mmCIF file of C-alpha atoms in Angstrom:
data_model
loop_
_atom_site.group_PDB
_atom_site.id
_atom_site.type_symbol
_atom_site.label_atom_id
_atom_site.label_comp_id
_atom_site.label_asym_id
_atom_site.label_seq_id
_atom_site.Cartn_x
_atom_site.Cartn_y
_atom_site.Cartn_z
ATOM 1 C CA UNK A 9 0.164 0.109 -0.106
ATOM 2 C CA UNK A 10 1.471 3.588 -0.928
ATOM 3 C CA UNK A 11 2.089 5.879 2.027
ATOM 4 C CA UNK A 12 0.296 9.011 1.157
ATOM 5 C CA UNK A 13 -1.342 12.289 2.894
ATOM 6 C CA UNK A 14 -4.186 14.769 1.945
ATOM 7 C CA UNK A 15 -3.027 17.941 1.227
ATOM 8 C CA UNK A 16 -4.361 21.430 0.451
ATOM 9 C CA UNK A 17 -4.046 23.271 -2.624
ATOM 10 C CA UNK A 18 -0.389 24.358 -3.093
ATOM 11 C CA UNK A 19 -1.223 27.971 -4.497
ATOM 12 C CA UNK A 20 -4.408 28.959 -2.383
ATOM 13 C CA UNK A 21 -4.562 26.652 0.617
ATOM 14 C CA UNK A 22 -8.080 25.633 -0.182
ATOM 15 C CA UNK A 23 -9.454 22.179 0.916
ATOM 16 C CA UNK A 24 -12.465 22.285 -1.829
ATOM 17 C CA UNK A 25 -11.428 20.077 -4.679
ATOM 18 C CA UNK A 26 -12.768 17.817 -7.485
ATOM 19 C CA UNK A 27 -11.294 14.804 -9.473
ATOM 20 C CA UNK A 28 -9.770 15.664 -12.642
ATOM 21 C CA UNK A 29 -7.692 12.665 -13.654
ATOM 22 C CA UNK A 30 -5.934 9.210 -12.591
ATOM 23 C CA UNK A 31 -2.985 7.503 -13.455
ATOM 24 C CA UNK A 32 -0.897 4.853 -11.947
ATOM 25 C CA UNK A 33 -3.066 4.560 -8.822
ATOM 26 C CA UNK A 34 -2.852 8.620 -8.077
ATOM 27 C CA UNK A 35 -5.391 10.915 -8.568
ATOM 28 C CA UNK A 36 -4.923 14.849 -9.892
ATOM 29 C CA UNK A 37 -7.802 16.964 -8.553
ATOM 30 C CA UNK A 38 -8.480 20.504 -9.583
ATOM 31 C CA UNK A 39 -8.817 23.254 -6.695
ATOM 32 C CA UNK A 40 -12.421 25.122 -6.809
ATOM 33 C CA UNK A 41 -10.419 28.232 -5.074
ATOM 34 C CA UNK A 42 -7.754 28.854 -7.713
ATOM 35 C CA UNK A 43 -8.247 26.125 -10.435
ATOM 36 C CA UNK A 44 -4.820 24.535 -10.017
ATOM 37 C CA UNK A 45 -4.544 20.629 -10.403
ATOM 38 C CA UNK A 46 -2.428 18.879 -8.018
ATOM 39 C CA UNK A 47 -1.808 15.299 -6.832
ATOM 40 C CA UNK A 48 -4.283 14.463 -3.726
ATOM 41 C CA UNK A 49 -3.288 12.542 -1.932
ATOM 42 C CA UNK A 50 0.301 12.823 -2.828
ATOM 43 C CA UNK A 51 3.176 10.587 -1.332
ATOM 44 C CA UNK A 52 4.855 11.589 1.668
ATOM 45 C CA UNK A 53 7.643 14.174 1.790
ATOM 46 C CA UNK A 54 10.303 11.753 2.382
ATOM 47 C CA UNK A 55 9.154 9.600 -0.283
ATOM 48 C CA UNK A 56 9.049 12.404 -2.733
ATOM 49 C CA UNK A 57 12.621 13.700 -1.717
ATOM 50 C CA UNK A 58 13.993 10.155 -2.264
ATOM 51 C CA UNK A 59 12.391 9.662 -6.048
ATOM 52 C CA UNK A 60 13.974 13.119 -6.556
ATOM 53 C CA UNK A 61 17.404 12.162 -5.674
ATOM 54 C CA UNK A 62 17.276 8.601 -7.055
ATOM 55 C CA UNK A 63 14.821 8.869 -10.095
ATOM 56 C CA UNK A 64 12.837 6.112 -8.797
ATOM 57 C CA UNK A 65 9.135 6.512 -7.783
ATOM 58 C CA UNK A 66 8.252 2.935 -5.959
ATOM 59 C CA UNK A 67 9.758 0.045 -4.753
ATOM 60 C CA UNK A 68 11.539 -0.870 -7.786
ATOM 61 C CA UNK A 69 12.364 0.666 -11.320
ATOM 62 C CA UNK A 70 9.628 -0.795 -13.248
ATOM 63 C CA UNK A 71 6.804 1.683 -11.252
ATOM 64 C CA UNK A 72 8.283 4.859 -12.692
ATOM 65 C CA UNK A 73 11.916 5.545 -13.673
ATOM 66 C CA UNK A 74 12.820 9.070 -14.587
ATOM 67 C CA UNK A 75 16.549 8.624 -14.653
ATOM 68 C CA UNK A 76 16.342 9.680 -18.450
ATOM 69 C CA UNK A 77 19.591 10.281 -20.342
ATOM 70 C CA UNK A 78 21.015 13.392 -21.981
ATOM 71 C CA UNK A 79 19.392 14.986 -24.869
ATOM 72 C CA UNK A 80 21.487 16.827 -27.378
ATOM 73 C CA UNK A 81 18.874 18.373 -29.482
ATOM 74 C CA UNK A 82 17.880 20.673 -26.236
ATOM 75 C CA UNK A 83 21.084 22.599 -26.362
ATOM 76 C CA UNK A 84 20.214 23.630 -30.047
ATOM 77 C CA UNK A 85 16.715 24.297 -28.822
ATOM 78 C CA UNK A 86 17.473 26.472 -25.738
ATOM 79 C CA UNK A 87 20.173 28.291 -27.417
ATOM 80 C CA UNK A 88 17.622 29.744 -29.772
ATOM 81 C CA UNK A 89 15.158 30.104 -27.090
ATOM 82 C CA UNK A 90 17.557 32.108 -24.753
ATOM 83 C CA UNK A 91 19.133 33.711 -27.444
ATOM 84 C CA UNK A 92 16.142 35.372 -28.649
ATOM 85 C CA UNK A 93 14.314 36.040 -25.311
ATOM 86 C CA UNK A 94 17.460 37.567 -23.604
ATOM 87 C CA UNK A 95 18.687 39.287 -26.548
ATOM 88 C CA UNK A 96 19.377 42.464 -24.889
ATOM 89 C CA UNK A 97 21.577 40.747 -22.098
ATOM 90 C CA UNK A 98 24.036 39.496 -25.089
ATOM 91 C CA UNK A 99 24.250 42.569 -26.509
ATOM 92 C CA UNK A 100 25.203 44.298 -23.549
ATOM 93 C CA UNK A 101 28.167 42.160 -23.648
ATOM 94 C CA UNK A 102 28.883 42.080 -19.822
ATOM 95 C CA UNK A 103 29.860 39.257 -17.817
ATOM 96 C CA UNK A 104 26.799 37.449 -15.825
ATOM 97 C CA UNK A 105 25.943 35.076 -13.527
ATOM 98 C CA UNK A 106 23.511 32.309 -14.351
ATOM 99 C CA UNK A 107 22.102 29.199 -12.453
ATOM 100 C CA UNK A 108 19.995 26.483 -13.857
ATOM 101 C CA UNK A 109 17.810 25.194 -11.337
ATOM 102 C CA UNK A 110 16.913 21.344 -11.553
ATOM 103 C CA UNK A 111 19.898 21.452 -14.145
ATOM 104 C CA UNK A 112 19.356 17.565 -15.318
ATOM 105 C CA UNK A 113 21.888 16.572 -17.485
ATOM 106 C CA UNK A 114 23.310 20.037 -18.201
ATOM 107 C CA UNK A 115 21.548 20.555 -21.472
ATOM 108 C CA UNK A 116 20.184 24.210 -20.352
ATOM 109 C CA UNK A 117 24.064 25.004 -18.381
ATOM 110 C CA UNK A 118 25.474 24.049 -21.895
ATOM 111 C CA UNK A 119 23.079 26.241 -24.019
ATOM 112 C CA UNK A 120 23.677 29.282 -22.119
ATOM 113 C CA UNK A 121 27.425 28.633 -21.639
ATOM 114 C CA UNK A 122 27.368 28.935 -25.610
ATOM 115 C CA UNK A 123 26.049 32.538 -25.642
ATOM 116 C CA UNK A 124 26.847 34.172 -22.585
ATOM 117 C CA UNK A 125 29.347 36.929 -22.778
ATOM 118 C CA UNK A 126 33.166 36.273 -22.126
ATOM 119 C CA UNK A 127 33.817 36.098 -18.536
ATOM 120 C CA UNK A 128 30.442 34.822 -17.333
ATOM 121 C CA UNK A 129 29.632 32.317 -14.558
ATOM 122 C CA UNK A 130 27.202 29.803 -15.516
ATOM 123 C CA UNK A 131 26.485 26.537 -13.307
ATOM 124 C CA UNK A 132 23.605 24.580 -12.262
ATOM 125 C CA UNK A 133 22.165 22.543 -9.150
ATOM 126 C CA UNK A 134 20.713 19.174 -9.665
ATOM 127 C CA UNK A 135 19.474 16.595 -6.829
ATOM 128 C CA UNK A 136 20.030 13.480 -8.848
ATOM 129 C CA UNK A 137 23.470 12.381 -8.692
ATOM 130 C CA UNK A 138 22.696 10.330 -11.946
ATOM 131 C CA UNK A 139 22.130 13.562 -13.893
ATOM 132 C CA UNK A 140 24.232 15.753 -11.922
ATOM 133 C CA UNK A 141 27.596 13.337 -12.710
ATOM 134 C CA UNK A 142 26.587 13.188 -16.404
ATOM 135 C CA UNK A 143 26.719 17.002 -16.609
ATOM 136 C CA UNK A 144 29.876 17.405 -14.507
ATOM 137 C CA UNK A 145 31.404 14.330 -17.218
ATOM 138 C CA UNK A 146 31.020 17.085 -20.068
ATOM 139 C CA UNK A 147 32.928 19.652 -17.600
ATOM 140 C CA UNK A 148 29.684 21.735 -16.803
ATOM 141 C CA UNK A 149 29.804 23.330 -13.250
ATOM 142 C CA UNK A 150 26.472 21.158 -11.782
ATOM 143 C CA UNK A 151 26.430 20.509 -8.146
ATOM 144 C CA UNK A 152 24.830 17.351 -7.056
ATOM 145 C CA UNK A 153 22.074 19.459 -4.324
ATOM 146 C CA UNK A 154 18.877 21.482 -3.985
ATOM 147 C CA UNK A 155 18.794 25.096 -4.215
ATOM 148 C CA UNK A 156 19.700 26.540 -0.938
ATOM 149 C CA UNK A 157 19.296 30.284 0.758
ATOM 150 C CA UNK A 158 23.158 30.313 1.324
ATOM 151 C CA UNK A 159 23.912 29.612 -2.187
ATOM 152 C CA UNK A 160 26.079 32.674 -3.773
ATOM 153 C CA UNK A 161 24.213 35.227 -5.426
ATOM 154 C CA UNK A 162 23.325 35.257 -9.421
ATOM 155 C CA UNK A 163 21.974 37.543 -12.030
ATOM 156 C CA UNK A 164 19.536 35.056 -13.366
ATOM 157 C CA UNK A 165 17.828 31.955 -12.700
ATOM 158 C CA UNK A 166 16.227 29.205 -14.938
ATOM 159 C CA UNK A 167 13.938 26.933 -14.156
ATOM 160 C CA UNK A 168 12.965 24.640 -17.095
ATOM 161 C CA UNK A 169 10.279 21.901 -16.388
ATOM 162 C CA UNK A 170 11.045 21.703 -12.600
ATOM 163 C CA UNK A 171 7.609 23.560 -11.512
ATOM 164 C CA UNK A 172 5.405 20.261 -11.551
ATOM 165 C CA UNK A 173 8.017 18.462 -9.380
ATOM 166 C CA UNK A 174 8.127 20.831 -6.515
ATOM 167 C CA UNK A 175 5.151 20.297 -3.649
ATOM 168 C CA UNK A 176 5.413 23.938 -2.506
ATOM 169 C CA UNK A 177 6.422 26.588 -5.044
ATOM 170 C CA UNK A 178 5.829 29.624 -3.078
ATOM 171 C CA UNK A 179 8.750 28.298 -0.629
ATOM 172 C CA UNK A 180 10.973 27.563 -3.676
ATOM 173 C CA UNK A 181 10.140 30.944 -4.910
ATOM 174 C CA UNK A 182 11.426 32.523 -1.945
ATOM 175 C CA UNK A 183 14.405 30.463 -2.231
ATOM 176 C CA UNK A 184 15.081 31.633 -5.590
ATOM 177 C CA UNK A 185 14.632 35.457 -4.951
ATOM 178 C CA UNK A 186 17.061 35.047 -1.735
ATOM 179 C CA UNK A 187 19.542 33.724 -4.106
ATOM 180 C CA UNK A 188 19.317 36.332 -6.994
ATOM 181 C CA UNK A 189 20.868 39.916 -7.266
ATOM 182 C CA UNK A 190 19.174 42.994 -6.920
ATOM 183 C CA UNK A 191 17.089 43.545 -10.227
ATOM 184 C CA UNK A 192 17.653 39.652 -10.724
ATOM 185 C CA UNK A 193 15.395 37.852 -13.251
ATOM 186 C CA UNK A 194 14.127 34.318 -13.949
ATOM 187 C CA UNK A 195 13.525 32.311 -16.903
ATOM 188 C CA UNK A 196 10.303 29.460 -16.115
ATOM 189 C CA UNK A 197 9.127 27.048 -18.419
ATOM 190 C CA UNK A 198 6.060 24.766 -17.720
ATOM 191 C CA UNK A 199 3.012 23.773 -19.148
ATOM 192 C CA UNK A 200 -0.680 25.149 -18.829
ATOM 193 C CA UNK A 201 -2.322 22.115 -18.025
ATOM 194 C CA UNK A 202 -4.764 23.837 -15.439
ATOM 195 C CA UNK A 203 -6.068 26.071 -18.581
ATOM 196 C CA UNK A 204 -7.559 22.653 -19.955
ATOM 197 C CA UNK A 205 -11.130 22.122 -19.506
ATOM 198 C CA UNK A 206 -10.658 18.398 -19.125
ATOM 199 C CA UNK A 207 -8.042 15.510 -18.785
ATOM 200 C CA UNK A 208 -8.662 14.561 -22.608
ATOM 201 C CA UNK A 209 -7.734 18.229 -23.543
ATOM 202 C CA UNK A 210 -4.020 16.748 -22.704
ATOM 203 C CA UNK A 211 -2.657 14.661 -25.440
ATOM 204 C CA UNK A 212 0.183 13.174 -23.425
ATOM 205 C CA UNK A 213 0.918 11.283 -20.059
ATOM 206 C CA UNK A 214 0.871 13.464 -16.664
ATOM 207 C CA UNK A 215 4.122 11.662 -15.294
ATOM 208 C CA UNK A 216 2.065 10.962 -11.818
ATOM 209 C CA UNK A 217 3.507 11.041 -9.225
ATOM 210 C CA UNK A 218 6.631 12.516 -10.485
ATOM 211 C CA UNK A 219 4.908 15.640 -11.353
ATOM 212 C CA UNK A 220 2.923 16.763 -8.429
ATOM 213 C CA UNK A 221 1.299 20.055 -9.535
ATOM 214 C CA UNK A 222 0.073 21.528 -12.685
ATOM 215 C CA UNK A 223 -0.563 25.488 -13.387
ATOM 216 C CA UNK A 224 -1.901 27.629 -16.068
ATOM 217 C CA UNK A 225 -0.952 31.473 -16.803
ATOM 218 C CA UNK A 226 -2.982 32.440 -13.929
ATOM 219 C CA UNK A 227 -2.082 30.383 -11.327
ATOM 220 C CA UNK A 228 1.980 30.932 -12.386
ATOM 221 C CA UNK A 229 0.947 34.820 -12.390
ATOM 222 C CA UNK A 230 -0.211 34.515 -8.535
ATOM 223 C CA UNK A 231 2.983 32.443 -7.632
ATOM 224 C CA UNK A 232 5.259 34.913 -9.186
ATOM 225 C CA UNK A 233 3.215 38.197 -7.973
ATOM 226 C CA UNK A 234 3.500 36.718 -4.440
ATOM 227 C CA UNK A 235 7.046 35.942 -4.451
ATOM 228 C CA UNK A 236 7.491 39.787 -5.889
ATOM 229 C CA UNK A 237 8.244 39.223 -9.605
ATOM 230 C CA UNK A 238 6.766 40.618 -12.534
ATOM 231 C CA UNK A 239 6.372 38.919 -15.850
ATOM 232 C CA UNK A 240 8.517 40.954 -18.471
ATOM 233 C CA UNK A 241 7.637 38.531 -21.790
ATOM 234 C CA UNK A 242 5.799 35.441 -22.197
ATOM 235 C CA UNK A 243 5.768 32.882 -25.201
ATOM 236 C CA UNK A 244 2.979 30.293 -25.654
ATOM 237 C CA UNK A 245 4.324 27.329 -27.509
ATOM 238 C CA UNK A 246 2.059 24.460 -29.460
ATOM 239 C CA UNK A 247 3.338 20.872 -28.899
ATOM 240 C CA UNK A 248 0.345 18.884 -30.479
ATOM 241 C CA UNK A 249 1.950 19.057 -33.864
ATOM 242 C CA UNK A 250 2.098 15.823 -36.317
ATOM 243 C CA UNK A 251 5.528 14.514 -34.858
ATOM 244 C CA UNK A 252 3.686 14.553 -31.483
ATOM 245 C CA UNK A 253 0.572 12.836 -33.175
ATOM 246 C CA UNK A 254 2.821 10.172 -34.650
ATOM 247 C CA UNK A 255 4.563 9.602 -31.660
ATOM 248 C CA UNK A 256 1.346 9.310 -29.503
ATOM 249 C CA UNK A 257 0.042 6.797 -31.598
ATOM 250 C CA UNK A 258 3.201 4.592 -30.948
ATOM 251 C CA UNK A 259 3.155 4.948 -27.513
ATOM 252 C CA UNK A 260 -0.491 4.288 -27.261
ATOM 253 C CA UNK A 261 0.061 0.775 -29.220
ATOM 254 C CA UNK A 262 2.927 0.274 -26.655
ATOM 255 C CA UNK A 263 0.043 0.309 -23.576
ATOM 256 C CA UNK A 264 1.012 3.724 -22.522
ATOM 257 C CA UNK A 265 -1.944 6.272 -21.401
ATOM 258 C CA UNK A 266 -1.823 8.783 -24.542
ATOM 259 C CA UNK A 267 -4.673 10.654 -25.567
ATOM 260 C CA UNK A 268 -4.891 10.416 -29.575
ATOM 261 C CA UNK A 269 -6.007 13.855 -30.443
ATOM 262 C CA UNK A 270 -5.758 15.602 -34.173
ATOM 263 C CA UNK A 271 -2.737 17.735 -34.369
ATOM 264 C CA UNK A 272 -2.966 21.237 -33.640
ATOM 265 C CA UNK A 273 -6.703 20.943 -32.141
ATOM 266 C CA UNK A 274 -5.571 21.077 -28.278
ATOM 267 C CA UNK A 275 -5.028 24.372 -25.755
ATOM 268 C CA UNK A 276 -2.300 22.758 -24.385
ATOM 269 C CA UNK A 277 0.958 24.985 -24.482
ATOM 270 C CA UNK A 278 4.258 25.091 -22.995
ATOM 271 C CA UNK A 279 4.619 28.729 -21.328
ATOM 272 C CA UNK A 280 7.936 30.035 -21.373
ATOM 273 C CA UNK A 281 8.446 33.321 -19.746
ATOM 274 C CA UNK A 282 10.934 35.829 -18.596
ATOM 275 C CA UNK A 283 10.268 37.851 -15.238
ATOM 276 C CA UNK A 284 12.112 40.016 -12.413
ATOM 277 C CA UNK A 285 12.272 41.236 -9.257
ATOM 278 C CA UNK A 286 10.047 44.247 -8.608
ATOM 279 C CA UNK A 287 12.010 46.917 -6.993
#
């Protein structure tokens, strides 16, 4: 039997919710107060920490294994993303300090290192040893750790596909703010699952219980505003193209819980935003 606990909404604290989806024996619910979607009941804190550090949820690797390999294509993708969204920073030509949180195998650190001005300090933190060690093997400065308040101050922080893994994002953003220099900025990317009406509108796996919380634009705005950030730029990226459609069919044939939808019909988007500390 899974060890789980009932929790209030991680965004607004409400205990009023309704079922939204089920996957691998876990339930995602929608908050009636702010419309956030979150796992409830969720694994105990100690279990979440163990899974984050090892990459394995459950008693064996057949339950849910997220020890993913390095994806080289991500380096070129995010080099383009950051090159455009932070063009003013690169044109300024001044050395910067940048920390990627949840750095994984180091793809984001590698992408930013390729475009940052000479003399910049680019690094990351990643609590999963298997991933952090792969990044270090490529000569990247990625420490095996969570973000801590006593981390040295930096100018920029990136948080890419990390939001859904964090049980309490309010506390997380408070720590992010504590390590940013005055007028510091962050880049955040996550999906807008909470903007969807029903589970069938999302053409993929939810990844429960590795993913614990799902927001939309409204909820992300609430989190950032409370932490003292203002959004400077936002991009909304469609993912349900023909390639995704073909992959969904293959994964469904392999028994994975993928919803087959026609390409270019889902309201799901990846949200990429740049936010800065309010003076």
